[in-house]
Each structure stands twice: as C-alpha cells, then as structure tokens.
Coordinates of C-alpha atoms in Angstrom, one line a residue:
X253 CA 130.8 6.2 100.7
X254 CA 132.4 4.9 97.6
X255 CA 129.7 2.5 96.4
X256 CA 127.1 3.3 93.5
X257 CA 126.7 7.1 92.9
X258 CA 127.4 9.6 95.5
X259 CA 127.4 13.3 95.9
X260 CA 129.8 15.2 98.0
X261 CA 128.4 18.6 99.1
X262 CA 129.9 21.8 100.8
X263 CA 129.1 25.4 101.0
X264 CA 132.2 27.8 101.3
X265 CA 132.6 31.5 101.9
X266 CA 135.5 33.8 102.1
X267 CA 136.3 35.1 105.9
X268 CA 136.4 39.0 105.4
X269 CA 138.5 39.3 108.5
X270 CA 141.3 36.9 106.9
X271 CA 141.4 37.7 103.1
X272 CA 142.8 35.2 100.7
X273 CA 146.1 36.5 98.9
X274 CA 145.0 35.4 95.1
X275 CA 148.7 35.4 94.1
X276 CA 148.6 32.0 96.0
X277 CA 146.7 28.9 95.1
X278 CA 144.5 27.6 97.8
X279 CA 143.1 24.0 97.7
X280 CA 140.0 23.5 100.1
X281 CA 138.4 20.3 99.2
X282 CA 139.7 17.0 97.9
X283 CA 138.4 13.5 97.6
X284 CA 141.6 11.5 97.9
X285 CA 142.4 7.8 97.2
X286 CA 145.1 5.9 98.9
X287 CA 147.8 6.7 96.3
X288 CA 147.4 10.4 97.2
X289 CA 145.8 11.1 94.0
X290 CA 142.5 12.9 94.0
X291 CA 139.2 12.0 92.4
X292 CA 138.4 15.6 92.3
X293 CA 139.5 18.7 94.1
X294 CA 138.5 22.3 94.5
X295 CA 140.6 25.3 94.6
X296 CA 141.0 29.1 94.2
X297 CA 143.6 31.7 93.5
X298 CA 146.5 31.7 91.2
X299 CA 147.3 27.9 90.2
X300 CA 150.8 27.1 91.5
X301 CA 153.2 27.2 88.6
X302 CA 156.9 27.1 87.7
X303 CA 157.8 29.8 86.6
X304 CA 155.4 32.1 88.5
X305 CA 152.4 33.6 86.8
X306 CA 152.5 37.3 87.2
X307 CA 150.3 39.1 87.4
X308 CA 147.5 36.8 89.0
X309 CA 145.8 34.5 86.8
X310 CA 142.4 35.8 85.2
X311 CA 140.4 33.4 87.3
X312 CA 142.1 33.8 90.6
X313 CA 139.1 35.2 92.1
X314 CA 137.0 32.0 91.0
X315 CA 136.5 28.4 92.4
X316 CA 137.8 25.8 90.2
X317 CA 136.6 22.3 90.2
X318 CA 139.6 20.0 89.1
X319 CA 139.4 16.4 87.8
X320 CA 141.6 13.4 88.5
X321 CA 144.4 14.9 86.1
X322 CA 144.2 18.3 88.3
X323 CA 142.6 19.8 85.0
X324 CA 140.1 22.3 85.8
X325 CA 136.6 21.1 84.5
X326 CA 134.5 24.0 85.5
X327 CA 135.0 27.5 87.2
X328 CA 132.7 29.8 88.9
X329 CA 133.0 33.3 90.6
X330 CA 133.9 33.3 94.3
X331 CA 132.2 36.4 95.8
X332 CA 134.0 38.7 98.2
X333 CA 130.8 40.1 99.6
X334 CA 130.3 37.4 102.2
X335 CA 127.8 35.2 100.3
X336 CA 128.2 31.3 100.1
X337 CA 129.0 29.3 97.1
X338 CA 127.3 25.9 97.2
X339 CA 128.9 23.0 95.4
X340 CA 128.1 19.2 95.0
X341 CA 130.3 16.7 93.1
X342 CA 128.5 13.6 91.9
X343 CA 130.8 10.5 91.5
X344 CA 129.7 7.3 90.0
X345 CA 132.2 4.4 91.3
X346 CA 131.1 1.9 88.8
X347 CA 131.2 4.0 85.6
X348 CA 134.2 6.2 86.9
X349 CA 132.4 9.6 86.0
X350 CA 132.1 12.9 87.6
X351 CA 129.2 15.7 87.4
X352 CA 129.1 19.0 89.1
X353 CA 126.3 21.2 90.7
X354 CA 126.9 24.9 91.7
X355 CA 124.8 27.6 93.2
X356 CA 125.4 31.0 94.9
X357 CA 123.9 32.4 98.0
X358 CA 120.6 31.1 98.8
X359 CA 119.7 29.7 95.5
X360 CA 119.2 26.0 94.9
X361 CA 121.9 23.8 93.1
X362 CA 121.9 23.3 89.5
X363 CA 123.7 21.1 87.2
X364 CA 126.6 22.7 85.4
X365 CA 128.7 19.8 84.3
X366 CA 127.4 16.7 82.6
X367 CA 129.0 13.3 83.0
X368 CA 132.8 13.4 82.6
X369 CA 134.9 10.3 82.3
X370 CA 137.5 10.0 85.2
X371 CA 140.3 8.7 82.9
X372 CA 143.1 7.1 84.7
X373 CA 141.4 6.7 87.9
X374 CA 142.0 3.4 89.7
X375 CA 138.6 2.0 91.0
X376 CA 140.4 0.4 94.0
X377 CA 138.5 -1.1 97.0
X378 CA 135.7 0.8 98.3
X379 CA 135.9 2.6 101.8
X380 CA 139.5 3.7 101.2
X381 CA 138.9 7.2 100.0
X382 CA 139.0 10.5 102.1
X383 CA 137.1 13.8 101.8
X384 CA 139.3 16.5 102.9
X385 CA 138.3 20.1 103.9
X386 CA 140.8 22.8 105.0
X387 CA 142.8 25.6 103.6
X388 CA 145.9 24.4 102.0
X389 CA 147.7 27.4 100.8
X390 CA 150.6 26.6 98.2
X391 CA 153.6 28.9 98.1
X392 CA 154.7 31.2 95.2
X393 CA 157.5 29.4 93.4
X394 CA 160.8 31.1 94.1
X395 CA 163.3 31.2 91.2
X396 CA 166.1 30.9 93.8
X397 CA 164.9 27.5 94.6
X398 CA 165.9 25.8 91.3
X399 CA 165.3 22.2 91.1
X400 CA 163.5 22.4 94.5
X401 CA 160.7 24.9 93.5
X402 CA 158.1 22.1 93.2
X403 CA 158.9 20.7 96.5
X404 CA 156.0 23.1 97.8
X405 CA 155.9 22.0 101.5
X406 CA 159.5 23.0 102.0
X407 CA 160.3 25.7 99.3
X408 CA 158.8 28.9 97.8
X409 CA 157.5 31.9 99.0
X410 CA 154.9 31.8 102.1
X411 CA 154.0 35.0 103.9
X412 CA 152.3 33.0 106.5
X413 CA 148.7 31.6 107.1
X414 CA 146.5 34.4 107.8
X415 CA 143.9 33.5 105.3
X416 CA 140.6 32.1 106.1
X417 CA 137.4 30.4 104.6
X418 CA 134.2 29.4 106.1
X419 CA 132.6 26.0 105.3
X420 CA 129.0 24.7 105.9
X421 CA 126.7 22.2 104.7
X422 CA 129.3 19.3 104.3
X423 CA 128.0 16.0 103.7
X424 CA 128.2 12.9 101.3
X425 CA 124.9 11.4 100.0
X426 CA 123.7 8.3 98.1
X427 CA 122.8 10.1 94.9
X428 CA 120.6 7.3 93.3
X429 CA 117.6 8.9 95.2
X430 CA 118.4 12.3 94.2
X431 CA 120.9 15.1 94.9
X432 CA 119.8 17.6 97.6
X433 CA 119.5 21.0 95.9
X434 CA 118.4 23.1 99.1
X435 CA 115.0 24.1 100.3
X436 CA 113.7 20.6 100.4
X437 CA 114.3 20.1 96.5
X438 CA 116.2 17.2 95.0
X439 CA 117.6 17.0 91.6
X440 CA 117.9 13.8 89.7
X441 CA 121.3 12.6 89.4
X442 CA 122.9 13.0 86.1
X443 CA 122.8 9.9 83.9

C-alpha cells in the first residue's frame, strides 16, 4: 500500500439518528505511521483547543483534510441532509507529497488540492502504515483540568458516544493507472 503513488478513498455521511455535537472534534480517517504520526487525517466539528473555542468554530460543519503537521489543507461542507461526501487522498511515497479529490452526493471526484509537500514526514519502511476509519470524538477541554487538559483520553468534558457516521466505498488503489472518480471514470494522478 505504501509504494509508488496510492489513493486512499472513502465516502462518509452523517447518521441522522445519531447527530454529531459540533462543539467536539471528530477524527474519522487517518493514515498512520508506526510513530503514531499521521500522513493525513480527516476531521469535522470544532477542533480541540486549550482554551476551548466558544462558540463552535466557523467550519464546525465542514470536513477538514489535515496534513502531517495536523494543519488543515482543505475544507468542504459536510451536509446534514443525508448525502455522501466522497474523498480520495493521493500520496506519492517517493516524493512525499499529498493531493486531494472531493465530491458531494453522486458527483464524480474532482481534484481540489494540487501536490503539497509532506514536510517532516519520515519515509520509513513500506507496509508499516495503517489506514484507520472510525469515529474518534475528542472531549471539550475542561479549564478545571489544568495541566492535564491535553490528556484527551482521560480528561475533558465528554457527554458520551451517541454520535454516528456512515462509511462506504473504502479502498486504496495504485494511482499510477488513474484515480477512480466514480461512474467508471478515472482521473489522472496529480503530478
């Protein structure tokens, strides 16, 4: 999976019966290296911060694509109407670059980010990365936690996990022959 140029695909939709609390940050997709750092990740909601951001961040109802340094490199709306958001992240494992493709609903993917360098990313050994999907809900920082506020697994305000997302179309492909855009269409990889 980590040789040449690959594209990691997924489609995500809100679960209307388990709405997200956009005061929280939700991380739902990560390509992780053995050190625990991320090649890229995807999140929605209000980014975890100390002190807390009130009210919710302006892009709390958006999906953010984050680079290796956890910096948002692209943001797109995340509809609450039960429609899919389709995403693909191109990773060139030799040049250490990222590119992204996005679409909404039944529309084919289109390129939204050209090549970006993944500064500081260790190339490491192939086949040692993990593509994760799930709903990781960060707490809201609690001022009473003081120095422990950044210890998100153990501290912070967390109402429980009654939030949900649907996933579909999850796969990783060799991008050198084209990036699947949907409806039997392929896009050339970004070079």
